[in-house]
Coordinates of C-alpha atoms in Angstrom, one line a residue:
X16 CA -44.1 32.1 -61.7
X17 CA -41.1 30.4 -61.7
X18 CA -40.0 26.7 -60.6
X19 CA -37.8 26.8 -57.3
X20 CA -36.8 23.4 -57.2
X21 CA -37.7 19.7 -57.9
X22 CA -37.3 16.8 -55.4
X23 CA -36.7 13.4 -57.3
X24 CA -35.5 10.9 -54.3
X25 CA -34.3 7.1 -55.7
X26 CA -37.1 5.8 -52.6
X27 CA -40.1 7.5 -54.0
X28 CA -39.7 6.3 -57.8
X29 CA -42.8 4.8 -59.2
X30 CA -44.6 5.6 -56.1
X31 CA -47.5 8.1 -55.6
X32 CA -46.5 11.0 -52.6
X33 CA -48.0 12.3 -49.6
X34 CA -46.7 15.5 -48.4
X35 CA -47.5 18.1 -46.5
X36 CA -46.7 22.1 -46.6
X37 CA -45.5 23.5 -42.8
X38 CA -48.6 25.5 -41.8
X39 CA -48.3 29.1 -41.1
X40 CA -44.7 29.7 -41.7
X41 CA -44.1 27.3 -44.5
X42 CA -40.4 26.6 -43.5
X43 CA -40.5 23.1 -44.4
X44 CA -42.2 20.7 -46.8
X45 CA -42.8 16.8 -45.4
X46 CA -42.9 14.5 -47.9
X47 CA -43.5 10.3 -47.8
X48 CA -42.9 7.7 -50.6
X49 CA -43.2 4.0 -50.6
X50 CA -39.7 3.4 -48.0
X51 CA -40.6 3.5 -44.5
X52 CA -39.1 7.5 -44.2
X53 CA -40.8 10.9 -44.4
X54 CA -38.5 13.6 -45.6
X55 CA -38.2 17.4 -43.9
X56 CA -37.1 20.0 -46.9
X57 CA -36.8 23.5 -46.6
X58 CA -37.8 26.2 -48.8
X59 CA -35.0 26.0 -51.1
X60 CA -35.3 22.1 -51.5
X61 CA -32.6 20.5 -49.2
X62 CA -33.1 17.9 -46.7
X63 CA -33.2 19.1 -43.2
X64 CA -34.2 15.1 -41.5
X65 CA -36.0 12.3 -42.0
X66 CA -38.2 10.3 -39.7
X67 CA -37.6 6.6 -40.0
X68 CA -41.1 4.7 -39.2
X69 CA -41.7 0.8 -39.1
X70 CA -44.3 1.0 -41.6
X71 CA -45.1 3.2 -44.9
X72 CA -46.2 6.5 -44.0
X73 CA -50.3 6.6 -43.9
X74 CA -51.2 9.8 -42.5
X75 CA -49.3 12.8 -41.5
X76 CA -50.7 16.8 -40.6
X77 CA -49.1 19.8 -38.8
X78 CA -50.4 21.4 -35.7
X79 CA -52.2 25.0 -36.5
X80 CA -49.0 26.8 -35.2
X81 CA -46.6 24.4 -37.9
X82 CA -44.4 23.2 -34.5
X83 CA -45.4 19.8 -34.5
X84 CA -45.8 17.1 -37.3
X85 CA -48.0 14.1 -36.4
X86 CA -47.3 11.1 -38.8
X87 CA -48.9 7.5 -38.7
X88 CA -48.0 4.3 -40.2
X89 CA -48.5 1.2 -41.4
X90 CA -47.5 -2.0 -39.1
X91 CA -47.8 0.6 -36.3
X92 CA -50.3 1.6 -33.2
X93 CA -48.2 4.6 -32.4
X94 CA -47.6 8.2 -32.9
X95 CA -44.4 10.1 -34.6
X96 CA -44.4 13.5 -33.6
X97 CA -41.3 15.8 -34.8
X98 CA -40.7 19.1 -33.0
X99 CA -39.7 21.9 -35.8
X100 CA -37.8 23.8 -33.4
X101 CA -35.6 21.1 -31.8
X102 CA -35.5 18.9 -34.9
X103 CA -36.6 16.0 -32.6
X104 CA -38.8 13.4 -32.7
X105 CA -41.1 11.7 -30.0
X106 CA -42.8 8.6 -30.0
X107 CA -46.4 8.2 -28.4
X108 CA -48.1 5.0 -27.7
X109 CA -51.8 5.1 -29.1
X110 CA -52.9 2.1 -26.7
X111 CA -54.9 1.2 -29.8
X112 CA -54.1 -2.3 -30.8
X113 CA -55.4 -1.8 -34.5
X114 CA -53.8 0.3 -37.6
X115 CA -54.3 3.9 -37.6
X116 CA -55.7 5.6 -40.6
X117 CA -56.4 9.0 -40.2
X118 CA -54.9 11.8 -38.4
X119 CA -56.2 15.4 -38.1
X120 CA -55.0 18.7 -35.7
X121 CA -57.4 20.7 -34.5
X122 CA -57.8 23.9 -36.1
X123 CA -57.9 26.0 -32.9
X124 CA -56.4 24.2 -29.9
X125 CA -53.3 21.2 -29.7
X126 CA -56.0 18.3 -30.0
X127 CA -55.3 15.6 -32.7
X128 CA -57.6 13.4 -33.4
X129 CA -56.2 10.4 -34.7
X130 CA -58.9 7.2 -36.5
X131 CA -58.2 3.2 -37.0
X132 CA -59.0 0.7 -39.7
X133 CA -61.5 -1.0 -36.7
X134 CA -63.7 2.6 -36.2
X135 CA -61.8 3.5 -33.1
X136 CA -60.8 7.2 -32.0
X137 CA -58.1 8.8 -30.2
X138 CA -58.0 12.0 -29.1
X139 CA -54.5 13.2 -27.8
X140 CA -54.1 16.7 -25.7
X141 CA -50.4 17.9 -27.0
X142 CA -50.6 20.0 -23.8
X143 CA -51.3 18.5 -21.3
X144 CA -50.5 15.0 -22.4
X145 CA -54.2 13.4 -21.9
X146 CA -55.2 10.6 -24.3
X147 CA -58.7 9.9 -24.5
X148 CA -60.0 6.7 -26.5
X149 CA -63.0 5.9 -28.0
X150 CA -64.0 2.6 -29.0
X151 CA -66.6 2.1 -31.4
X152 CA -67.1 5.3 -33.3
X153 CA -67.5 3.7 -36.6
X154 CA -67.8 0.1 -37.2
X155 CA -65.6 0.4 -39.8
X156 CA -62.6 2.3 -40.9
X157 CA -62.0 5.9 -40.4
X158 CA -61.0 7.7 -43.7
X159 CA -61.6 11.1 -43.5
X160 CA -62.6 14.0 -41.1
X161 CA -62.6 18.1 -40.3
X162 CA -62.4 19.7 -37.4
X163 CA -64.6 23.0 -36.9
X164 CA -62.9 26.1 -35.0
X165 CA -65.5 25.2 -32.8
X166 CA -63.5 22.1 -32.1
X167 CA -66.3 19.9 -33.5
X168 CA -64.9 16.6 -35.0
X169 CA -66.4 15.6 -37.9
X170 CA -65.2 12.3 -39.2
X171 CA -66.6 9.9 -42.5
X172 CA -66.5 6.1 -42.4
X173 CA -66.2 3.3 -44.2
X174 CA -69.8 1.9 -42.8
X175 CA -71.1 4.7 -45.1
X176 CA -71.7 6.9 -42.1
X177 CA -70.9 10.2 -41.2
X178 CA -70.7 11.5 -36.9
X179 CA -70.2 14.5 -35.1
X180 CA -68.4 14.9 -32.0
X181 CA -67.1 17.4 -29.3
X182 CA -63.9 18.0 -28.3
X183 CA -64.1 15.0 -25.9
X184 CA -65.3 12.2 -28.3
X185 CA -69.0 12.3 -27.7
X186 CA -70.8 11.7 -30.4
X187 CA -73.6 14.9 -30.5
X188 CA -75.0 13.7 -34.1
X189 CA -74.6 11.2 -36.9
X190 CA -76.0 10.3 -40.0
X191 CA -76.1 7.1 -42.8
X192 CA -74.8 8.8 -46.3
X193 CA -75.4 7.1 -49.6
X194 CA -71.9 5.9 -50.1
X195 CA -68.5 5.7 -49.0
X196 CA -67.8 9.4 -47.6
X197 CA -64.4 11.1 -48.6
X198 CA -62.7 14.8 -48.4
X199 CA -64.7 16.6 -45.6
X200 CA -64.9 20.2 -44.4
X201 CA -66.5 22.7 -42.0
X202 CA -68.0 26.0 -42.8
X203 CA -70.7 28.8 -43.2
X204 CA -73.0 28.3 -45.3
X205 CA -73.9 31.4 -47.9
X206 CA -77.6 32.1 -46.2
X207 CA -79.7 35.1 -45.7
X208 CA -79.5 34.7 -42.2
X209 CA -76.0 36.2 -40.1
X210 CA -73.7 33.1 -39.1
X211 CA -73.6 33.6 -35.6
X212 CA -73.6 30.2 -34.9
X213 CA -70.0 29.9 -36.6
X214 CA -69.0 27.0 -39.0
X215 CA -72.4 24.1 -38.7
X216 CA -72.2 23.0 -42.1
X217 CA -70.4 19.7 -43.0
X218 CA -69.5 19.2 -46.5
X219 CA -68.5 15.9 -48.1
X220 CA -68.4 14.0 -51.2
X221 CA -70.2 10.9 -51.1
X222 CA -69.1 8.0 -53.7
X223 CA -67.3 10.7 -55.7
X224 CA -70.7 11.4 -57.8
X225 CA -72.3 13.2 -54.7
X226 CA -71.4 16.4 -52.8
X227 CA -73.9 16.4 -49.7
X228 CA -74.3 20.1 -47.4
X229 CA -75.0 18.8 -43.5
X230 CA -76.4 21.4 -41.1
X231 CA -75.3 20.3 -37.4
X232 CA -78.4 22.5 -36.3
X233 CA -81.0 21.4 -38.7
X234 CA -79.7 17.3 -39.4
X235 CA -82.9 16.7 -41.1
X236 CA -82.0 18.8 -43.8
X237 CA -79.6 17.6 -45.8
X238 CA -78.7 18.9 -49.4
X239 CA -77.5 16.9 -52.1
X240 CA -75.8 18.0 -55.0
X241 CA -75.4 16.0 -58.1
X242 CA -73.3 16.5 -61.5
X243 CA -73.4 16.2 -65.0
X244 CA -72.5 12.8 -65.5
X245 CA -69.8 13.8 -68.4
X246 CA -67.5 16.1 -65.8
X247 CA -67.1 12.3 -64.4
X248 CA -66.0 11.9 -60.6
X249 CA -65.6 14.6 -58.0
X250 CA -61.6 14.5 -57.5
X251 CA -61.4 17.4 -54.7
X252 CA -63.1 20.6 -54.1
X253 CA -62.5 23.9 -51.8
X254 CA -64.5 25.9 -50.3
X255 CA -63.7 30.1 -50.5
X256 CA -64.9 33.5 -50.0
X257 CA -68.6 33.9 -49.1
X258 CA -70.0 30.2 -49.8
X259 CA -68.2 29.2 -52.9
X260 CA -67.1 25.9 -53.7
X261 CA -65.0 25.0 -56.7
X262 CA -65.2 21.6 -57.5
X263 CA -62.5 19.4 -59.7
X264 CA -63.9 16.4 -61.6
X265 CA -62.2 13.8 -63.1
X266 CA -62.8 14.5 -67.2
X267 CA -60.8 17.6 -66.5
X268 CA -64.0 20.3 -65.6
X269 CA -63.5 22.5 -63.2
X270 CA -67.2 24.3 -62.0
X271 CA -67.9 26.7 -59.0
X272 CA -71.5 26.6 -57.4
X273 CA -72.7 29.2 -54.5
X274 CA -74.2 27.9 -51.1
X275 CA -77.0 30.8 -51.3
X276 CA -80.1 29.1 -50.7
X277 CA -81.5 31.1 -54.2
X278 CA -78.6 29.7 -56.2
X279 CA -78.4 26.6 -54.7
X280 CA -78.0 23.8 -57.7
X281 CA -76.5 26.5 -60.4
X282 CA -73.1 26.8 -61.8
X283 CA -72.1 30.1 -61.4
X284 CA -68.5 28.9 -63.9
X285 CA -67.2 26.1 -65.4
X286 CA -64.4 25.4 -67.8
X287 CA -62.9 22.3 -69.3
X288 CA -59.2 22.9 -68.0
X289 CA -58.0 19.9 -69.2
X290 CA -59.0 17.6 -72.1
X291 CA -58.8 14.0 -70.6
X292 CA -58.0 14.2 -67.3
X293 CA -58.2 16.7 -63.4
X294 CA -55.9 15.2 -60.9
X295 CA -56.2 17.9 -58.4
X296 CA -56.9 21.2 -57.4
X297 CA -56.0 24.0 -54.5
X298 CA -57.1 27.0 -53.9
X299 CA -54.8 30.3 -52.0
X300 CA -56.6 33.1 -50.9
X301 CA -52.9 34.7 -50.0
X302 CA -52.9 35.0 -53.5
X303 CA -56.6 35.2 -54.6
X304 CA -55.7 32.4 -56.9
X305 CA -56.9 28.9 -57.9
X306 CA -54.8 26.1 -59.4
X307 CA -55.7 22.8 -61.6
X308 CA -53.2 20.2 -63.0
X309 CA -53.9 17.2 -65.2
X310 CA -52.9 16.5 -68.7
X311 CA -49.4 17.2 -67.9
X312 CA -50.5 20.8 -67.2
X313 CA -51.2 23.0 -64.3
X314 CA -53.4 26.1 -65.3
X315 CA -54.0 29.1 -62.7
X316 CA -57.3 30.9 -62.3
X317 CA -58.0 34.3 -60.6
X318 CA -60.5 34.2 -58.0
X319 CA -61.2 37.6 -58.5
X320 CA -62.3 37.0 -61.9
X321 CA -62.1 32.7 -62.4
X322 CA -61.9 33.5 -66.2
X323 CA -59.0 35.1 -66.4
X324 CA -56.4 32.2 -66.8
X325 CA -53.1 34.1 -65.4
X326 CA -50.9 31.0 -65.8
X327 CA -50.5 27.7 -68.0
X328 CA -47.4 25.6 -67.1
X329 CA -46.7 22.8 -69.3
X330 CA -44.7 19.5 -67.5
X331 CA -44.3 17.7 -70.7
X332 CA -41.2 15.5 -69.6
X333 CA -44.0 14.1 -66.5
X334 CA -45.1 11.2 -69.1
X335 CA -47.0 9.0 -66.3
X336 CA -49.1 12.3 -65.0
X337 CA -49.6 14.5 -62.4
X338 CA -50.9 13.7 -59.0
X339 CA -51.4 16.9 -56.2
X340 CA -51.4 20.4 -55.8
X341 CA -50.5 22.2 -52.4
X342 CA -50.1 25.8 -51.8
X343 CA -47.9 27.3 -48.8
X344 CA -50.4 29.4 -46.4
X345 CA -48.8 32.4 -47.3
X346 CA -48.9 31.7 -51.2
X347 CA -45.3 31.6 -52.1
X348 CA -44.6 28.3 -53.3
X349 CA -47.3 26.0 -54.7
X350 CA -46.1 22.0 -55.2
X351 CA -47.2 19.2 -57.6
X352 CA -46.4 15.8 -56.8
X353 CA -46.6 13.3 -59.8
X354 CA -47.1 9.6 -60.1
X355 CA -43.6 9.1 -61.1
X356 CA -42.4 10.4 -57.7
X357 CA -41.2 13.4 -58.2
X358 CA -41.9 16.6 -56.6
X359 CA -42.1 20.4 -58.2
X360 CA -41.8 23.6 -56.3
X361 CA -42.9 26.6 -58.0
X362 CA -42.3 30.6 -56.8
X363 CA -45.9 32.1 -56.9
X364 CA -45.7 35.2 -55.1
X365 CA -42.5 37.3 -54.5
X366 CA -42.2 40.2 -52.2
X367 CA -41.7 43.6 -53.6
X368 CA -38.2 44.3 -51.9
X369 CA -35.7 46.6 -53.3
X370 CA -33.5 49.2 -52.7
X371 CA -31.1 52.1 -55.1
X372 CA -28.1 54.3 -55.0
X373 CA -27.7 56.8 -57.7
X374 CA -28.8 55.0 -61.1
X375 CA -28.1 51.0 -59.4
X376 CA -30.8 49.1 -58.7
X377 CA -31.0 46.0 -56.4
X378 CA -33.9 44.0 -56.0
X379 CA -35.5 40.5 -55.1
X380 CA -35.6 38.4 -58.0
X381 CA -36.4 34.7 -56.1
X382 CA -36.4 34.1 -52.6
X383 CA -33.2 33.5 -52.0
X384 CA -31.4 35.8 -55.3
X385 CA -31.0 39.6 -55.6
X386 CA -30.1 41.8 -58.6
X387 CA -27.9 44.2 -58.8
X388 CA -28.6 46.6 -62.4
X389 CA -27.7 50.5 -63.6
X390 CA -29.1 50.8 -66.8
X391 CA -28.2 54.2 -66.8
X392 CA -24.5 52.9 -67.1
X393 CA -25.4 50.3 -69.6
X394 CA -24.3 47.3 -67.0
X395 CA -25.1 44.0 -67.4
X396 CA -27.5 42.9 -64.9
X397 CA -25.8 40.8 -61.6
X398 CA -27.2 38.4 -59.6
X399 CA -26.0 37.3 -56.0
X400 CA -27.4 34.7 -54.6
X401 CA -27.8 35.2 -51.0
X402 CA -28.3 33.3 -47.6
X403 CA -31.3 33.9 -46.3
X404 CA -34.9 35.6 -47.6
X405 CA -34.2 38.9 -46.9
X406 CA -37.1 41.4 -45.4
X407 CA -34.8 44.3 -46.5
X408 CA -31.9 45.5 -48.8
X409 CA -29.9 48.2 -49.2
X410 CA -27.6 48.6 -52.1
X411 CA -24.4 51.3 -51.9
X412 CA -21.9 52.1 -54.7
X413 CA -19.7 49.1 -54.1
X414 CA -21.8 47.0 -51.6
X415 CA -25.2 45.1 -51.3
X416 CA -26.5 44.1 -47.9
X417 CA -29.7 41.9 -46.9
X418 CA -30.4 40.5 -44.1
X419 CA -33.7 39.9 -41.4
X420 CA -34.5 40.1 -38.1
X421 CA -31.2 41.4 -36.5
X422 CA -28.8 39.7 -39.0
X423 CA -27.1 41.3 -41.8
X424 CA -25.0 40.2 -44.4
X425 CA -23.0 42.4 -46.6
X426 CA -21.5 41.5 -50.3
X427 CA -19.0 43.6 -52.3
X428 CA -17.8 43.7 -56.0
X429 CA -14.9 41.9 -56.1
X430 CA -11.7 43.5 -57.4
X431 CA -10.5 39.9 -59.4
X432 CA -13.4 39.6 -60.8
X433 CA -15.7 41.8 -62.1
X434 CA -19.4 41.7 -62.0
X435 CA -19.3 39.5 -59.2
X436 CA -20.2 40.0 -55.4
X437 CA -18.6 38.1 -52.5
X438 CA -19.5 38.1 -48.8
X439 CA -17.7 39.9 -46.7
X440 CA -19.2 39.4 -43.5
X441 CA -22.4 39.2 -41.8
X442 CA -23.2 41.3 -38.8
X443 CA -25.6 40.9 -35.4
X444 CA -26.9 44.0 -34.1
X445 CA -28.7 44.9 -30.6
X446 CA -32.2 44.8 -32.5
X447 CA -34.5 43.9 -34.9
X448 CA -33.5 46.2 -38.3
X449 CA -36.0 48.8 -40.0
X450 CA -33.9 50.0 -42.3
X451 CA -29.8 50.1 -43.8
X452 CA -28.3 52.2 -46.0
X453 CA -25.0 52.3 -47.7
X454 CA -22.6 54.4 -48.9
X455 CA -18.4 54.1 -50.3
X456 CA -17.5 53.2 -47.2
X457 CA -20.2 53.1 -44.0
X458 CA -23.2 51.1 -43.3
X459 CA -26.2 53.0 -41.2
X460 CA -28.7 50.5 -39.5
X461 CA -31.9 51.6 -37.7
X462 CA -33.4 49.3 -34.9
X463 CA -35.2 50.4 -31.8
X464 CA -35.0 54.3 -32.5
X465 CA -30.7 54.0 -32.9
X466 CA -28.7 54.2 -36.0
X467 CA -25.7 52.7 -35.4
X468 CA -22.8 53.4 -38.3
X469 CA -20.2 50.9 -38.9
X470 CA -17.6 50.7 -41.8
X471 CA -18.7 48.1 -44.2
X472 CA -15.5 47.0 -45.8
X473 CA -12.2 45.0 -44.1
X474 CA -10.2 46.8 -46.4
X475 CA -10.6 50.0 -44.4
X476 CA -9.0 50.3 -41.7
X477 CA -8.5 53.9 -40.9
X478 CA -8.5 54.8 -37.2
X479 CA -11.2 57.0 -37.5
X480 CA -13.8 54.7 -39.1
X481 CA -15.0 52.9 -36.0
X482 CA -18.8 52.3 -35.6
X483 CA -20.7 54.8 -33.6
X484 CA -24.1 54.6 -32.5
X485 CA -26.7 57.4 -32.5
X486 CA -30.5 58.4 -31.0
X487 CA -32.4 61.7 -30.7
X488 CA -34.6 61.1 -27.7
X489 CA -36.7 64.5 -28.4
X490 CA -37.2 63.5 -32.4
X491 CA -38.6 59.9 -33.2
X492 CA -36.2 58.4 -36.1
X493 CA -38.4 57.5 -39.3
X494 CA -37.7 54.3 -41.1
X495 CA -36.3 56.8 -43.9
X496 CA -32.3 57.2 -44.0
X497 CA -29.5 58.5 -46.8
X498 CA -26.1 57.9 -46.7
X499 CA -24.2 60.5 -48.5

């Protein structure tokens, strides 16, 4: 693990952050501080836009596909939605005349469902452009929901209640809680029984000392959990794998408890992370890995085995502590804000990409660097740092390439300076590349069953090295190649 990069904006100073990871892709990173902005980074940390709002940022969440970003703020009744693929941003008109205060996607479909300060709903059809409003679903204000991939809307209120509703607002259950409900989620329940009846279980922590288990089907049944009082307030938990939740308390424990009916009540782990203090918690199946901070500290847990710590990284110059941990979907790059208002970006997972020639080696050493080495030679390791995050590279005697998609770009060693690699060029081809390889003087690329040969170098420029393109229809090409 390694840090990418850190985001320190003059804005967000002294101010806590909200930010969000791009889902699915993880292209981008929105983040919001204390101006009246939200922020769109990419993966290697620079600003792509900003979204200028005529309150604070309150609420903000990406569609299940990570096209659209739906923001919310303060001295507002509207909706910002930015379009990742035009860079563009709409403005939609609530027709709420109080604050808004929460605002979900649906997991499964393009409905957001978006809450008020006054208990009122929205819920707004991206497709088809259909608002439908419902007054009254709380009496007070709406701070947190879920939706199930049933596209059930769960949502917790300040009146200390706690409803169900279908995709059209109609409330289909509800409950009083003991307390002022926060964090929610839906999913199956670890029970002898199949799950055919998908995700009916509604968890949420009630008053930060409870963590309450509601079955949609059976709402007379409701579990309630309760802690040690020393592991102090529930900060966040996650649910994972088959009925787990791992919980994050506030006097730094950290304890995981099955949803099987005969272990219901019993810690199956716990561990006191962090001496004084949790400040947050995330969990990445991508990876199978778990992540705590507080202390100054985050420490990474194995889900395959939650005692084996694989990772302690000390923040010691973050004096006025750590705030919260996000994970991209794809477990890559894993983010801590802290309450200074800075933001860190850490490399998590790197794919195994690579390619040789002879005794040289070239291989991914961070998403956007490759390293060229012949230890046979006794060469000093070099590093090029490259424009995109390649899906493949091929390495030659005198040339790296990387590229994705149908894009390559191809470095050289340059003759004034050795050790180093410039870019020569970068090159389109007719199709999406399986495979390069490299030799002295020629590049062979294999798309769509054709190899097509070009010279790599401008220097050459012999009439006989033109690029020439090649297919045996009667023998499928495999992804393997040599340039000799």
């Amino acid at each position: 693990m390694k840090l990418a990069f850190v985001l320190a904006e003059k804005a967000w100073a002294g101010s806590n952050l909200l930010y969000k990871w791009q889902k699915s892709f993880g292209r981008y990173i929105a983040v919001a501080g204390q101006d009246n902005t939200v922020k769109i980074f990419d993966r290697r940390g620079h600003k792509w836009t900003e979204i200028n709002l005529p309150g604070r940022c309150v609420g903000m969440d990406w569609d299940k596909d990570g096209d659209i970003l739906a923001v919310i703020a303060a001295k507002s009744s509207s909706i910002f939605l930015w379009d990742a693929s035009v860079s563009k941003t709409s403005q939609i008109d609530s027709g709420m005349r109080d604050q808004m205060s929460f605002v979900l996607w649906s997991k499964t479909s393009p409905l957001l469902a978006v809450g008020t300060v006054k208990g009122n709903l929205l819920i707004y059809n991206q497709q088809t452009s259909r608002k439908i409003p419902v007054l009254g679903k709380h009496s007070k204000k709406i701070t947190c929901g879920c939706w199930s991939s049933q596209n059930l809307l769960a949502l917790g209120s300040d009146d200390n209640t706690l409803s169900i509703s279908n995709h059209e607002g109609d409330t289909i259950r509800q409950t009083t809680v003991r307390g002022k409900p926060a964090e929610m989620y839906f999913s199956v329940m670890k029970t002898d029984e199949s799950s055919a009846q998908g995700e009916s279980t509604v968890s949420v922590s009630v008053d930060k000392k409870i963590l309450m288990l509601f079955n949609i089907n059976d709402p007379g049944n409701q579990i309630e959990l309760a802690f040690e009082r020393h592991y102090g307030n529930i900060v966040s938990y996650r649910w994972y794998g088959d009925g787990y939740i791992l919980i994050g308390f506030s006097h730094g424990y950290f304890v995981v408890i099955s949803t099987h009916i005969r272990e219901m009540g019993y810690e199956l782990y716990r561990a006191h992370n962090h001496k004084d203090c949790l400040n947050s918690i995330a969990i990445s199946t991508a990876v199978n890995k778990c992540a705590s901070c507080g202390d100054n500290s985050i420490i990474i847990h194995e889900l395959s085995d939650r005692k084996d710590i694989s990772r302690i990284i000390q923040l010691h110059d973050e004096n006025k502590g750590l705030d919260q941990l996000s994970w991209t979907d794809d477990g890559q790059l894993l983010a801590l804000s802290t309450q200074r208002g800075t933001l860190h970006v850490f490399l998590t997972k790197l794919p195994i990409l690579g390619d040789s020639y002879g005794t040289r080696l070239a291989y991914l050493t961070s998403l956007l660097e490759v390293t060229v080495c012949n230890q046979v030679d006794e060469e000093s390791p070099v590093t090029i740092e490259v424009e995109v995050e390649p899906t493949f590279i091929a390495v030659g005697p005198c040339h790296v390439a990387v590229g994705m998609n149908n894009r390559a770009w191809f470095y050289a060693l340059a003759d004034q300076e050795p050790g180093v690699y410039i870019c020569l060029k970068d090159i389109e081809y007719l199709g999406t590349i399986a495979s390069m390889c490299l030799n002295s003087d020629y590049a062979a690329a294999l798309f769509e069953g054709k190899v097509q040969l070009h010279v790599v170098s401008h220097l050459i420029r012999t009439r006989r090295k033109k690029a020439a393109s090649f297919a045996t229809p009667s023998l499928p090409i495999s992804s393997t190649m040599a340039l000799m």
